[in-house]
Amino acid sequence: MSLDTAAWHDVAVLKFLQERFVLHRPDLAVYQRGQASVIERLVTSFAAWLDDDDDVRRAPGASWTWSRSPPRTTSG
């Protein structure tokens, strides 16, 4: 496999950027892991909320469209 001159320079720039701003910045990895953990907890909790038959009706209107069924309404 060979690259033309322009593509080779693009790859060289991307390698530099990754080394300089990703590999040599472990502090960014801490933020990324923290953000991933928060997003995972939010999605898991939101899915549990939508799966809760008693609580799903309190979800915002558009949210339950992602759920398996529309929220149940109680007649009073």
Coordinates of N, CA and C in Angstrom, one line a residue:
M1 N 0.9 -1.2 0.0 CA 0.0 0.0 0.0 C 0.9 1.2 0.0
S2 N 0.5 2.2 -0.8 CA 1.3 3.4 -0.8 C 0.4 4.6 -0.9
L3 N 0.8 5.7 -0.3 CA 0.0 6.9 -0.3 C 0.6 8.0 -1.2
D4 N -0.2 8.8 -1.8 CA 0.3 9.9 -2.5 C 0.9 11.0 -1.5
T5 N 1.6 11.9 -2.0 CA 2.2 12.9 -1.1 C 1.2 13.6 -0.2
A6 N 0.1 14.1 -0.7 CA -0.9 14.8 0.1 C -1.4 13.9 1.2
A7 N -1.8 12.7 0.9 CA -2.3 11.7 1.9 C -1.3 11.4 2.9
W8 N 0.0 11.3 2.5 CA 1.0 11.0 3.5 C 1.2 12.1 4.5
H9 N 1.1 13.3 4.0 CA 1.2 14.5 4.9 C 0.0 14.6 5.8
D10 N -1.2 14.2 5.3 CA -2.4 14.2 6.2 C -2.2 13.2 7.3
V11 N -1.7 12.0 7.0 CA -1.5 11.0 8.0 C -0.4 11.4 9.0
A12 N 0.6 12.1 8.5 CA 1.7 12.6 9.4 C 1.1 13.6 10.4
V13 N 0.3 14.5 9.9 CA -0.3 15.5 10.8 C -1.2 14.8 11.8
L14 N -2.0 13.9 11.4 CA -2.9 13.2 12.3 C -2.1 12.4 13.4
K15 N -1.1 11.8 13.0 CA -0.2 11.1 14.0 C 0.4 12.1 15.0
F16 N 0.8 13.2 14.5 CA 1.4 14.2 15.4 C 0.3 14.7 16.4
L17 N -0.9 15.0 15.9 CA -1.9 15.5 16.7 C -2.3 14.5 17.8
Q18 N -2.4 13.2 17.4 CA -2.8 12.2 18.3 C -1.7 12.1 19.4
E19 N -0.4 12.0 19.0 CA 0.6 11.9 20.0 C 0.7 13.1 20.9
R20 N 0.6 14.3 20.4 CA 0.7 15.5 21.1 C -0.4 15.8 22.1
F21 N -1.7 15.6 21.6 CA -2.8 16.0 22.3 C -3.6 14.9 22.9
V22 N -3.3 13.6 22.6 CA -4.0 12.5 23.2 C -3.1 11.7 24.1
L23 N -2.1 11.1 23.4 CA -1.2 10.2 24.2 C -0.4 10.9 25.3
H24 N 0.0 12.1 25.1 CA 0.7 12.8 26.1 C -0.1 13.6 27.0
R25 N -1.4 13.4 27.0 CA -2.3 14.1 27.9 C -3.2 13.1 28.7
P26 N -2.6 12.4 29.7 CA -3.4 11.5 30.4 C -4.5 12.1 31.2
D27 N -4.4 13.4 31.5 CA -5.5 14.1 32.2 C -6.8 14.1 31.4
L28 N -6.7 14.1 30.1 CA -7.9 14.0 29.2 C -8.6 12.7 29.3
A29 N -7.8 11.6 29.5 CA -8.3 10.3 29.6 C -9.2 10.2 30.9
V30 N -8.8 10.9 31.9 CA -9.6 10.9 33.2 C -11.0 11.5 32.9
Y31 N -11.0 12.7 32.2 CA -12.2 13.3 31.9 C -13.1 12.4 31.0
Q32 N -12.5 11.8 30.0 CA -13.2 11.0 29.1 C -13.9 9.8 29.8
R33 N -13.1 9.2 30.7 CA -13.6 8.0 31.4 C -14.8 8.5 32.3
G34 N -14.6 9.6 33.0 CA -15.7 10.2 33.8 C -16.9 10.5 33.1
Q35 N -16.8 11.1 31.9 CA -17.9 11.4 31.1 C -18.6 10.1 30.6
A36 N -17.8 9.2 30.2 CA -18.4 7.9 29.7 C -19.2 7.2 30.9
S37 N -18.7 7.3 32.1 CA -19.4 6.7 33.2 C -20.7 7.4 33.5
V38 N -20.7 8.8 33.5 CA -21.9 9.6 33.7 C -22.9 9.3 32.6
I39 N -22.5 9.2 31.4 CA -23.5 9.0 30.3 C -24.1 7.6 30.4
E40 N -23.2 6.6 30.8 CA -23.7 5.2 31.0 C -24.8 5.2 32.1
R41 N -24.5 5.8 33.2 CA -25.5 5.8 34.3 C -26.8 6.6 33.9
L42 N -26.6 7.7 33.2 CA -27.8 8.4 32.8 C -28.7 7.5 31.9
V43 N -28.1 6.9 30.9 CA -28.9 6.1 30.0 C -29.5 4.9 30.7
T44 N -28.8 4.2 31.5 CA -29.3 3.1 32.3 C -30.5 3.5 33.2
S45 N -30.3 4.6 33.9 CA -31.3 5.1 34.8 C -32.6 5.6 34.0
F46 N -32.4 6.2 32.9 CA -33.5 6.7 32.0 C -34.3 5.5 31.5
A47 N -33.5 4.4 31.1 CA -34.2 3.2 30.6 C -35.0 2.6 31.7
A48 N -34.4 2.5 32.9 CA -35.2 2.0 34.0 C -36.4 2.8 34.3
W49 N -36.3 4.1 34.2 CA -37.5 5.0 34.4 C -38.6 4.6 33.4
L50 N -38.2 4.5 32.2 CA -39.2 4.2 31.1 C -39.8 2.8 31.3
D51 N -39.0 1.9 31.9 CA -39.5 0.5 32.1 C -40.4 0.4 33.3
D52 N -40.4 1.4 34.2 CA -41.2 1.3 35.4 C -42.6 1.7 35.1
D53 N -43.5 0.7 35.2 CA -44.9 0.9 34.9 C -45.6 2.0 35.7
D54 N -45.1 2.1 37.0 CA -45.8 3.1 37.9 C -45.2 4.5 37.6
D55 N -44.0 4.7 37.1 CA -43.4 6.0 37.0 C -43.3 6.5 35.6
V56 N -43.5 5.7 34.6 CA -43.3 6.1 33.2 C -44.2 7.3 32.8
R57 N -45.3 7.4 33.4 CA -46.2 8.4 33.0 C -45.7 9.8 33.4
R58 N -44.7 9.9 34.3 CA -44.1 11.1 34.7 C -43.0 11.5 33.7
A59 N -42.6 10.7 32.8 CA -41.5 11.0 31.9 C -42.0 12.1 30.9
P60 N -41.1 12.9 30.4 CA -41.5 13.9 29.4 C -42.1 13.3 28.2
G61 N -43.1 14.0 27.6 CA -43.9 13.4 26.6 C -43.2 12.7 25.5
A62 N -42.1 13.3 24.9 CA -41.5 12.6 23.8 C -40.6 11.5 24.2
S63 N -40.3 11.4 25.5 CA -39.4 10.3 26.0 C -40.0 9.0 25.9
W64 N -41.3 8.8 26.2 CA -41.9 7.5 26.2 C -42.0 6.9 24.8
T65 N -41.8 7.8 23.7 CA -41.9 7.2 22.4 C -40.7 6.3 22.1
W66 N -39.6 6.4 22.9 CA -38.5 5.5 22.8 C -38.7 4.3 23.6
S67 N -39.7 4.3 24.5 CA -40.0 3.1 25.3 C -40.8 2.1 24.5
R68 N -41.0 1.0 25.0 CA -41.8 -0.1 24.3 C -43.2 0.2 24.1
S69 N -43.8 1.0 25.0 CA -45.2 1.3 24.9 C -45.5 2.7 25.4
P70 N -46.6 3.3 25.0 CA -46.9 4.6 25.6 C -47.2 4.6 27.1
P71 N -47.1 5.7 27.8 CA -47.4 5.6 29.2 C -48.8 5.4 29.5
R72 N -49.1 4.7 30.5 CA -50.5 4.4 30.9 C -51.0 5.6 31.7
T73 N -52.2 5.9 31.4 CA -52.9 7.0 32.1 C -53.9 6.4 33.1
T74 N -54.1 7.1 34.2 CA -55.0 6.6 35.1 C -56.3 7.4 35.0
S75 N -57.4 6.7 35.0 CA -58.7 7.5 34.9 C -59.1 7.8 36.4
G76 N -59.6 9.0 36.5 CA -59.9 9.3 37.9 C -61.2 9.9 38.1

